[in-house]
Coordinates of C-alpha atoms in Angstrom, one line a residue:
Chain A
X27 CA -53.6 -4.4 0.1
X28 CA -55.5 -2.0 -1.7
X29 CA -58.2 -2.1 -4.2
X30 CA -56.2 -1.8 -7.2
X31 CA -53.5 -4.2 -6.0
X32 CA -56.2 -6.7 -5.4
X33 CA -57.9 -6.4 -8.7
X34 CA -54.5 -6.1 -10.3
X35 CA -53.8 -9.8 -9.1
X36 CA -57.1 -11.2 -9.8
X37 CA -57.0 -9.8 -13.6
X38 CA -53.8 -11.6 -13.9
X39 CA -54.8 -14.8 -12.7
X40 CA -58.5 -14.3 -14.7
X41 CA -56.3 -13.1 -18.0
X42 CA -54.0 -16.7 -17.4
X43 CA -57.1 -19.2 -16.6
X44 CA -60.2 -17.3 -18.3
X45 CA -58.2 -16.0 -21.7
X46 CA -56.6 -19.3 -22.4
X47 CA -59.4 -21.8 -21.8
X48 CA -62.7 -19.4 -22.6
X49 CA -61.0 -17.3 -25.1
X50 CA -58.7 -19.8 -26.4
X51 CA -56.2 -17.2 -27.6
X52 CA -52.9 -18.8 -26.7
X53 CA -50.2 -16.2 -25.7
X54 CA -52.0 -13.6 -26.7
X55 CA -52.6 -11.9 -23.6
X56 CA -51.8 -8.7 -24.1
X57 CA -52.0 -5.7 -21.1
X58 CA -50.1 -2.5 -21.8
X59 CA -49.7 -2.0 -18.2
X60 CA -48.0 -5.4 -17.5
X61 CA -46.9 -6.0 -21.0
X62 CA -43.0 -7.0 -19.8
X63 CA -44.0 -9.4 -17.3
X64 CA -47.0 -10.6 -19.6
X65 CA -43.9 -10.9 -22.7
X66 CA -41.8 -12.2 -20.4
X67 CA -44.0 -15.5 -19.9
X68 CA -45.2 -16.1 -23.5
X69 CA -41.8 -16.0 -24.6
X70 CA -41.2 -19.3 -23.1
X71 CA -44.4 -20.6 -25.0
X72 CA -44.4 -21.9 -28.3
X73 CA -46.8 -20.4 -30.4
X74 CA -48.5 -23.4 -31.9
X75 CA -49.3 -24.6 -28.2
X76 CA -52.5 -22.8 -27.9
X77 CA -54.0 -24.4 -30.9
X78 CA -55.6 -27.4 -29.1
X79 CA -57.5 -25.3 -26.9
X80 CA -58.4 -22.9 -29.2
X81 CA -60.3 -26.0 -31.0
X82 CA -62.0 -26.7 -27.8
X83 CA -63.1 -23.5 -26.9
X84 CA -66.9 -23.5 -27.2
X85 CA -67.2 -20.0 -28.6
X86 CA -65.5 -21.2 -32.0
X87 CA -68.0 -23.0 -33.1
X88 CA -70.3 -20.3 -32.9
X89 CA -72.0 -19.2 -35.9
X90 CA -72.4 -15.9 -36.9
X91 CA -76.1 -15.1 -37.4
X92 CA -76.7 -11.9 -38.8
X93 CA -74.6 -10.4 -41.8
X94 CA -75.4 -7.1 -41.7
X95 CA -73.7 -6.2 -38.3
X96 CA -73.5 -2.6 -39.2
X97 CA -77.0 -1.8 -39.4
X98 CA -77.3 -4.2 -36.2
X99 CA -75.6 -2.0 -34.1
X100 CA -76.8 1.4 -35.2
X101 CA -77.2 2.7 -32.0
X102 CA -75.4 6.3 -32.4
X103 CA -72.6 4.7 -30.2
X104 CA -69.4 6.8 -30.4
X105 CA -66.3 6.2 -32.0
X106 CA -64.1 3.6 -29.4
X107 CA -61.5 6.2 -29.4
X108 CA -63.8 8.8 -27.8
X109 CA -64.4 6.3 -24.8
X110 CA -61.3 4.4 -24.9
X111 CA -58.5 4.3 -23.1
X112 CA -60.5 4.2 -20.1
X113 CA -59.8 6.7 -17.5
X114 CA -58.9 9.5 -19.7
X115 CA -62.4 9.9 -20.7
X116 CA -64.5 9.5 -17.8
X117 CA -66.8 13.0 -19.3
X118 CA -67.8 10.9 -22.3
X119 CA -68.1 7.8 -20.3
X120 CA -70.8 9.8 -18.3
X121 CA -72.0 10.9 -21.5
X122 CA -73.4 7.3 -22.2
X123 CA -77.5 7.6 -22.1
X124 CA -79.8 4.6 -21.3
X125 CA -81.0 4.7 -25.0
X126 CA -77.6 4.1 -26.5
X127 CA -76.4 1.3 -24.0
X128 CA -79.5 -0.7 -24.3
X129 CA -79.7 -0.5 -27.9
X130 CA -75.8 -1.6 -28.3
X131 CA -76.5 -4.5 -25.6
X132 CA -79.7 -5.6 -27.2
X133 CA -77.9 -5.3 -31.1
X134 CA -74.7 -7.0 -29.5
X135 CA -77.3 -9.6 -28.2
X136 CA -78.5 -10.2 -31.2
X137 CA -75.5 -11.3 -32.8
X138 CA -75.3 -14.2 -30.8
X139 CA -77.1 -17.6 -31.0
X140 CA -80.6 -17.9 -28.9
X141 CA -79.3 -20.1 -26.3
X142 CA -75.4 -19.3 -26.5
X143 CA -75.6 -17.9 -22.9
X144 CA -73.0 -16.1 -21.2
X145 CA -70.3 -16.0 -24.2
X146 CA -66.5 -14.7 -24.4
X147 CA -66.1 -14.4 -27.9
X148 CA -68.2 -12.6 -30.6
X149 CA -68.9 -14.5 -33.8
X150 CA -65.4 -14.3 -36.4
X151 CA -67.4 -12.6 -38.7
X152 CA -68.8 -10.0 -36.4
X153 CA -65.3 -9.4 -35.0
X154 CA -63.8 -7.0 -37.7
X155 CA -66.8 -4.7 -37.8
X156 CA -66.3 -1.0 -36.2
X157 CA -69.5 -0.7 -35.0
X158 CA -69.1 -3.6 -32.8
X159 CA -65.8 -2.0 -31.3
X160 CA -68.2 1.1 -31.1
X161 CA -70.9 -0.7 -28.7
X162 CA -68.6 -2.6 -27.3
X163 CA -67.0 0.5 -25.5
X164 CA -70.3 2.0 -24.5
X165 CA -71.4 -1.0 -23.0
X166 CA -67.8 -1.6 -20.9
X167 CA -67.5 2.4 -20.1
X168 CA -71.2 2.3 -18.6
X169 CA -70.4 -0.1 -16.5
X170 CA -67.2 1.1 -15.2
X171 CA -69.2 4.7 -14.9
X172 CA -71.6 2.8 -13.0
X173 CA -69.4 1.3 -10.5
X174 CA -67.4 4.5 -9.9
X175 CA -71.0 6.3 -9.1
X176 CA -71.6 4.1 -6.8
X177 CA -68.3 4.0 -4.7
X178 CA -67.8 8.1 -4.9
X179 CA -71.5 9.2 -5.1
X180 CA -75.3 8.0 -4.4
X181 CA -75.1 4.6 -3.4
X182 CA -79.0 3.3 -3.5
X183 CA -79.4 5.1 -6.3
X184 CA -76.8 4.3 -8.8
X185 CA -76.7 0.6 -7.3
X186 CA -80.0 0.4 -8.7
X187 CA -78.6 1.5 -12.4
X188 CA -75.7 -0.5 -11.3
X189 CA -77.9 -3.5 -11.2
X190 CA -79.9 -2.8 -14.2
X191 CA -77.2 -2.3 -17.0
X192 CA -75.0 -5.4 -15.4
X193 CA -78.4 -7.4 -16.1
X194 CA -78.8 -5.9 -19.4
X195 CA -75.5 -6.3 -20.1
X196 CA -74.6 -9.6 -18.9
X197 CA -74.7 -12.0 -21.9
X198 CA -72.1 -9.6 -23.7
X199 CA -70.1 -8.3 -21.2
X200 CA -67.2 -10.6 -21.3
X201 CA -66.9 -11.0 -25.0
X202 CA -66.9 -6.9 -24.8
X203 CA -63.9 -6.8 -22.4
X204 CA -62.1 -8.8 -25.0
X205 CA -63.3 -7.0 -27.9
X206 CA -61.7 -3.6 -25.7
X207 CA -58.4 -5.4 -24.9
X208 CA -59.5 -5.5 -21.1
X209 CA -59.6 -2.2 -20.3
X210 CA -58.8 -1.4 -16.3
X211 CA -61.7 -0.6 -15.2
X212 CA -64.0 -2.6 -12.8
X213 CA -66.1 -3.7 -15.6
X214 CA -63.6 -5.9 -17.1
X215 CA -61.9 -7.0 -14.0
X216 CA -63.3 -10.8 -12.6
X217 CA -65.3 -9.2 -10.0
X218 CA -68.1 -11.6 -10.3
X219 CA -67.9 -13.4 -13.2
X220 CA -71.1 -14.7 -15.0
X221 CA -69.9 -18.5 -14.1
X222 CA -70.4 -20.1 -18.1
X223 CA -72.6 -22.4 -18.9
X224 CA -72.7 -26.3 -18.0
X225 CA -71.4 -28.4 -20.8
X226 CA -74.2 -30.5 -22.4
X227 CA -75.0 -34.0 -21.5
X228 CA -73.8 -35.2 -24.8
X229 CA -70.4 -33.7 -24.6
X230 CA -69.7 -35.2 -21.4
X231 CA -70.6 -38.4 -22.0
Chain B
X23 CA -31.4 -31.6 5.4
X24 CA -29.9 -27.9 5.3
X25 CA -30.6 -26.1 1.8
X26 CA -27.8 -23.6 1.3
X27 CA -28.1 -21.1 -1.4
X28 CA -25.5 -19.2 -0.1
X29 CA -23.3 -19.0 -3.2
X30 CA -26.2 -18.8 -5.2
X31 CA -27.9 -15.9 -3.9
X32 CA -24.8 -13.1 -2.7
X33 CA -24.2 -12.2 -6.1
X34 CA -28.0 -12.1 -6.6
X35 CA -28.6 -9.6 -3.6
X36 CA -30.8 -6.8 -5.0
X37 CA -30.7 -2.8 -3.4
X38 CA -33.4 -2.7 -0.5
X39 CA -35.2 0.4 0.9
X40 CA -33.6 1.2 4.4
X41 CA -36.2 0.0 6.7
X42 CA -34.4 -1.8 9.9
X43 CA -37.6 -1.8 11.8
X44 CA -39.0 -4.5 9.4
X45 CA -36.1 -6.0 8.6
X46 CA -36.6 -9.2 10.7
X47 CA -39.8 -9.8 9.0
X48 CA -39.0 -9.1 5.6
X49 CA -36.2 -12.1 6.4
X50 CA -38.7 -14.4 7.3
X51 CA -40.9 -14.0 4.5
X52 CA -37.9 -14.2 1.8
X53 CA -36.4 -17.1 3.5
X54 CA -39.8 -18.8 3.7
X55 CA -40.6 -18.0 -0.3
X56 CA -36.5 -19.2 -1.0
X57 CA -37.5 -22.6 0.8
X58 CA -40.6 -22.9 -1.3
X59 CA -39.4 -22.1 -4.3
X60 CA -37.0 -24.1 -4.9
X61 CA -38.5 -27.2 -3.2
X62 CA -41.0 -26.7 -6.3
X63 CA -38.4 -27.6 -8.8
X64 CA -38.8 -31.4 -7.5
X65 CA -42.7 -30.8 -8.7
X66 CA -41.9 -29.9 -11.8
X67 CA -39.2 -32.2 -12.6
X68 CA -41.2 -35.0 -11.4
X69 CA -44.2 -33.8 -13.4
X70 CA -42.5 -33.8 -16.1
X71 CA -41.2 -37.1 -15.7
X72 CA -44.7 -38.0 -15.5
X73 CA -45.8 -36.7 -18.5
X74 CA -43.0 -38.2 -20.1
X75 CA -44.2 -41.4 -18.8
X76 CA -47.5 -41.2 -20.2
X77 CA -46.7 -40.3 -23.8
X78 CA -47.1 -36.8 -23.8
X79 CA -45.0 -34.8 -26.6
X80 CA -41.4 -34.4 -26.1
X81 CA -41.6 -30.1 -26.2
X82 CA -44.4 -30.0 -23.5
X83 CA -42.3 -32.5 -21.5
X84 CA -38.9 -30.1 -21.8
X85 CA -40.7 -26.9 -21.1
X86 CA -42.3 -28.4 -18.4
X87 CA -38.9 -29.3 -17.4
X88 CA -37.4 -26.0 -17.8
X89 CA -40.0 -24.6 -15.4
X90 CA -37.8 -26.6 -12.6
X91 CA -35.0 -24.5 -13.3
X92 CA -36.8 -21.5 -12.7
X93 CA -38.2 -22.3 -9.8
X94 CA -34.3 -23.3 -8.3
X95 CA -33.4 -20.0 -10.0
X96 CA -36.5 -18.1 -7.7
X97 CA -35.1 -19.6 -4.6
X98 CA -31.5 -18.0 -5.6
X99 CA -33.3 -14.6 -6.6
X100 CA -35.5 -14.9 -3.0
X101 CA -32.1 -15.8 -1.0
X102 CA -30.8 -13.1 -2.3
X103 CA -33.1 -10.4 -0.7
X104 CA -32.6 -12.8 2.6
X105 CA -28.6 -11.5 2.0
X106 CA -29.7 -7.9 0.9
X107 CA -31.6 -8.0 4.3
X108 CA -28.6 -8.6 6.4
X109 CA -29.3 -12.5 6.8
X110 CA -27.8 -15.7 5.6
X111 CA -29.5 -17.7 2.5
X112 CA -29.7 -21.0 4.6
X113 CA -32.7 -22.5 5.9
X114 CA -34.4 -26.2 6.7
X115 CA -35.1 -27.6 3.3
X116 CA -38.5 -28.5 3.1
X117 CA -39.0 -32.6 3.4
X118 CA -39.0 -34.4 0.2
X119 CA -42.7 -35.8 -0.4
X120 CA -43.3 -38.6 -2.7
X121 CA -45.0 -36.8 -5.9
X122 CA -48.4 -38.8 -6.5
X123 CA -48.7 -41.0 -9.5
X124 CA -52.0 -41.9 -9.4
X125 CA -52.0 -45.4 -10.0
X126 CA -55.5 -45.7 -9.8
X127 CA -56.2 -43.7 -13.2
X128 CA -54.9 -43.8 -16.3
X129 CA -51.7 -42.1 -17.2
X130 CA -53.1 -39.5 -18.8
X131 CA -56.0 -38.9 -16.2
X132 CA -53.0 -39.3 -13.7
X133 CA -51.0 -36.4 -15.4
X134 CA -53.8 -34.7 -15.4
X135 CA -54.7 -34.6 -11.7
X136 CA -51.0 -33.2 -11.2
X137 CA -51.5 -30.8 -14.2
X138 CA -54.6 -29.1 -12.2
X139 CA -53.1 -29.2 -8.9
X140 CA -49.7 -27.9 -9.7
X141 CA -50.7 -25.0 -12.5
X142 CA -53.9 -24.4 -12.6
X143 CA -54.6 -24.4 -9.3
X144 CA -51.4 -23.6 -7.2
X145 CA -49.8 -21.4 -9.7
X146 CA -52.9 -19.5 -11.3
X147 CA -53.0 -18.4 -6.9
X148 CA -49.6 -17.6 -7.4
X149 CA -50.1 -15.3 -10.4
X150 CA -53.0 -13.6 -8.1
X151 CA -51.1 -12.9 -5.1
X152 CA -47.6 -12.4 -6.5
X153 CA -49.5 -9.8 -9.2
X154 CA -51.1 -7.9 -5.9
X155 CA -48.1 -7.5 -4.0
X156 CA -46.1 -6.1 -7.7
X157 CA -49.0 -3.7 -8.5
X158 CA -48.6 -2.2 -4.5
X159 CA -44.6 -2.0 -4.2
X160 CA -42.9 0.6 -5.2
X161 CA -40.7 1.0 -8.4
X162 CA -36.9 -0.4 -7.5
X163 CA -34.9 -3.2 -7.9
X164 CA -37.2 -5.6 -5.4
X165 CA -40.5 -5.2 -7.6
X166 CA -38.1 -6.4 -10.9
X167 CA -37.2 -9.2 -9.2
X168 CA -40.7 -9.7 -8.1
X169 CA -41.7 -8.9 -11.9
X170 CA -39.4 -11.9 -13.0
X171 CA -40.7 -14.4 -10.6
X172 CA -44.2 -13.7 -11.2
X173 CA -43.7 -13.8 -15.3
X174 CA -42.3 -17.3 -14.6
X175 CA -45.5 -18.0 -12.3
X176 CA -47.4 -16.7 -14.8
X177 CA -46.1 -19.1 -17.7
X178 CA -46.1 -22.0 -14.7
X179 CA -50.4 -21.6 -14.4
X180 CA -50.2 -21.3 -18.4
X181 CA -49.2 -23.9 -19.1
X182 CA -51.5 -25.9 -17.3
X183 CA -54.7 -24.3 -18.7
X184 CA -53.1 -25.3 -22.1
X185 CA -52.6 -28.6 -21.7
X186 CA -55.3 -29.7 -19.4
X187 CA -58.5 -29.3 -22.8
X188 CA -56.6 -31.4 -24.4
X189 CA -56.2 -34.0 -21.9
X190 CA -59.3 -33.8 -20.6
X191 CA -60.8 -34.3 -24.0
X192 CA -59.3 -38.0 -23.5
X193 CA -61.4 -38.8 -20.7
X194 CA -64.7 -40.7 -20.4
X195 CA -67.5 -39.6 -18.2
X196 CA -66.4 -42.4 -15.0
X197 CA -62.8 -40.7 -15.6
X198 CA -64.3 -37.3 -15.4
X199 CA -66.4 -38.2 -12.9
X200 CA -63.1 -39.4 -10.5
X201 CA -61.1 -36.4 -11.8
X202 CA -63.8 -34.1 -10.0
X203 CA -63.6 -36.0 -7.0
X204 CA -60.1 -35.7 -7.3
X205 CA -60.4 -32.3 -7.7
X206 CA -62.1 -31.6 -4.1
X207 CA -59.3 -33.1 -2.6
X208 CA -56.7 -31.0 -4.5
X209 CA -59.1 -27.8 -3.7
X210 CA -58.7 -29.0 0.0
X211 CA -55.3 -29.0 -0.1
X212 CA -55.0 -26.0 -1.9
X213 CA -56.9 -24.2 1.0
X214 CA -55.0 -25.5 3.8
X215 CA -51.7 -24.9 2.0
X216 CA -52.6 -21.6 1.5
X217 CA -53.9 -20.5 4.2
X218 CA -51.2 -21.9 6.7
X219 CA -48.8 -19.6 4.5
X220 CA -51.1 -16.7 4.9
X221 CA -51.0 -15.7 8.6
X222 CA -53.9 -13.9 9.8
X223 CA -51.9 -12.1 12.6
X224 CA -49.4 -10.7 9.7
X225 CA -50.3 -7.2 9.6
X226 CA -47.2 -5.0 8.6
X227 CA -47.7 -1.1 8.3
X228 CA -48.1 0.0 5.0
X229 CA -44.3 1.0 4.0
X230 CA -44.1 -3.0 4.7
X231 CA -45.2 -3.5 1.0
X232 CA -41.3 -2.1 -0.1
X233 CA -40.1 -5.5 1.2
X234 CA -42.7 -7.8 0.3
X235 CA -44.6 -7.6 3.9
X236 CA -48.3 -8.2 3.2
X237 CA -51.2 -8.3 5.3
X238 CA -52.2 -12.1 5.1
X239 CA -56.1 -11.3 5.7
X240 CA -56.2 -9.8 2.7
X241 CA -53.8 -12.3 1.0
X242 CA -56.9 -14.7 2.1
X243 CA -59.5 -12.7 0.4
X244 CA -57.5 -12.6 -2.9
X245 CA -57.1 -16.3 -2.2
X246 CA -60.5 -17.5 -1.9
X247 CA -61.5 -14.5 -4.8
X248 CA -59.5 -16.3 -7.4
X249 CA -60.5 -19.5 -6.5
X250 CA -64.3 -18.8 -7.1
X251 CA -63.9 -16.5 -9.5
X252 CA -61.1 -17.7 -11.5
X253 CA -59.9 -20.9 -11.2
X254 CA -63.6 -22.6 -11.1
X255 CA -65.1 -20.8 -13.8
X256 CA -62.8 -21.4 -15.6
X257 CA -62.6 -25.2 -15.4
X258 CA -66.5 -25.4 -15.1
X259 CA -65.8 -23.8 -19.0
X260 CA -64.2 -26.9 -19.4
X261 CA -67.0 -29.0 -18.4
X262 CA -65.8 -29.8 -14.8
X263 CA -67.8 -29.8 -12.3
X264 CA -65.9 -27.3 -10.4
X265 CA -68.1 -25.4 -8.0
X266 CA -69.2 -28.7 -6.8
X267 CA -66.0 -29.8 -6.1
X268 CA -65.3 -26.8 -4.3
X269 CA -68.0 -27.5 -2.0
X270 CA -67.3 -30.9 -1.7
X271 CA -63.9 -29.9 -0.4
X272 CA -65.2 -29.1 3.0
X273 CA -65.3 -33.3 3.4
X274 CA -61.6 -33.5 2.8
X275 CA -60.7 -30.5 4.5

């Protein structure tokens, strides 16, 4: 089995467990790649079947906390479209400075609650805004740069940039893989996946 | 008891690379997956009977239902490569087990219990290792068939990690508490069901993949990988204790 076969399988399971309970988006599962086999099963699912999970799903009761997203994320990212698709623009994806991925982590940070942890879901009203799409990308093309350094080129070194923007990255990552419609790259595949937060004391009682 | 898809599966038989030096294996393994398959549609039926049992709304009940015919369907589909390979679509049928009620829970923790086993559990592997083995094998008519059993698998796990919020949202912490003990044992089972289908001594060479031959090492890896990095986050997002009960297995393994 190779590597993409065996990431290929796990992003199918992740996309069946993880989008439906986490991102509570019923059938919505797109993947261009897969998208027969993918319509294929959500045709035999009713579309109103998702709605009790989506009411469960922690992440909708999250608050957005800053209106002025825009100015938030002014971070010169680029244009999704310059980074997106991945793999057809692996020279911008390089292109990606330290400056530019730390400021769209720390803005995308910030739109979040204080203690929301390791989330899957940007705030509704943050969702629509470009400039969210925009850091979004930089901070999911980093990452996959990052990992495909370190398996072609300098391993100690780029593990330790590897390391650094993962940790920088981590309370948005997964909300950014499903603000780029899961993009193929490693980043966005469930290698290692933050495990979510414990539910609180109260809820489970 | 002899299960006999004979009929079934001839008109079903798909066009096979020529590869007569793997053809022996590649009859094992599609005979093994035509005996599991459609010994699943007894799971399904009989979950659904449960569910029906318990209360649950008539449309999950039916589609839950309807995931039995696909499974007897996938046996025909699978006994049809076991034709297309030169062999016969008849095997051992698998012996009938008694599908667990759970009398010691409620109804709806006892659907439940079955819910997580069956899809999100057994199924959401499925939908790993099935999706591995499509993404390797060449384009032909054995990767479409392999591309409509997996979309049925793939509905089969969803519909478990639909239903399973809103029953869980029914249980008190003692319930929750016994479902995650429950939930070691299932994990234990899952492990040694699994891995006794996943020889480690199955090691086909690489044009293997054309007929479904995969190494079973690294069917284990993809195993254990969407167990901790799949299924249990994801039900520790639902406030189960997940990881715990995976370690806990070990007790009931």
């Amino acid at each position: 089995m190779n590597a993409l076969a065996f990431r290929a399988g796990l992003r199918a399971s992740a996309k069946v467990a993880l989008g439906l309970v986490v991102i509570g988006c019923g059938g919505v599962v797109g993947d261009a790649a897969d998208s027969g086999a993918e319509s294929l099963a959500d045709a035999s699912v009713p579309r109103d079947a998702g709605k009790a999970e989506t009411a469960l799903a922690p992440e909708a009761a999250i608050p957005a906390t800053d209106a002025g997203l825009s100015d938030a994320l002014a971070c010169n990212a680029p244009p999704p479209s310059s980074l997106l698709p991945e793999g057809s623009n692996l020279d911008a994806a390089a292109a990606i400075d330290t400056a530019t991925f730390d400021c769209c982590a720390a803005s995308l940070e910030a739109l979040l609650p204080a203690d929301a942890g390791t989330i899957f879901q940007f705030p509704d009203a943050a969702a629509p805004d470009p400039a969210l799409a925009a850091c979004c990308a930089v901070v999911v093309m980093r990452l996959d740069h990052d990992y495909t350094v370190v398996e072609n080129g300098d391993p100690d070194a780029a593990e330790a940039t590897l390391q650094q923007d993962q940790t920088t990255a981590a309370p948005v990552r997964w909300a950014c893989c499903n603000v780029a419609g899961h993009p193929e790259g490693p980043t966005c595949t469930p290698w290692g996946p933050p495990v979510p937060p414990d539910m609180p004391r109260g809820e489970v009682a | 008891m002899l299960l006999d898809l004979r009929s079934e599966a001839r008109p079903l038989a798909p066009v096979l690379p020529r590869l007569p030096h793997l053809a022996a294996s590649a009859r094992a393994t599609w005979t093994g997956r035509m005996v599991n398959e459609h010994a699943s549609a007894r799971v399904f039926e009989a979950l659904a009977d449960q569910m029906d049992l318990a209360g649950l709304e008539a449309a999950l009940v039916e589609q839950c239902r309807s995931f039995a015919d696909e499974e007897r369907l996938h046996g025909a589909l699978c006994g049809g490569v076991v034709e297309a390979l030169g062999g016969s679509a008849v095997a051992q049928a698998l012996v009938a087990k008694p599908f667990p009620c759970h009398d010691d829970a409620t109804p709806m923790e006892g659907v439940l219990r079955n819910v997580l086993s069956v899809s999100c559990l057994s199924e959401t592997v499925a939908v790993s290792l099935i999706g591995a083995e499509r993404a390797e094998m060449p384009a032909g008519e054995l990767r479409d068939r392999l591309t409509r059993i997996w979309a049925d698998e793939i509905g089969h796990a969803r519909f478990g990690w639909k239903v399973a919020p809103g029953l869980l949202a029914g249980l008190g912490l003692v319930a929750r508490r016994r479902l995650e003990t429950y939930l070691a044992v299932a994990f234990a089972h899952l492990e040694r069901h699994e891995l006794s289908h996943l020889s480690l001594v199955a090691r086909p060479p690489p044009e293997g993949i054309a007929l479904g031959l995969c190494s079973g090492a690294d069917a284990r890896t993809l195993f254990y990988a969407t167990v901790t990095e799949v299924i249990v986050p994801s039900l520790e997002s639902l406030g189960i204790a997940a990881s715990e009960a995976w370690r806990r297995r070990l007790a009931w393994s």
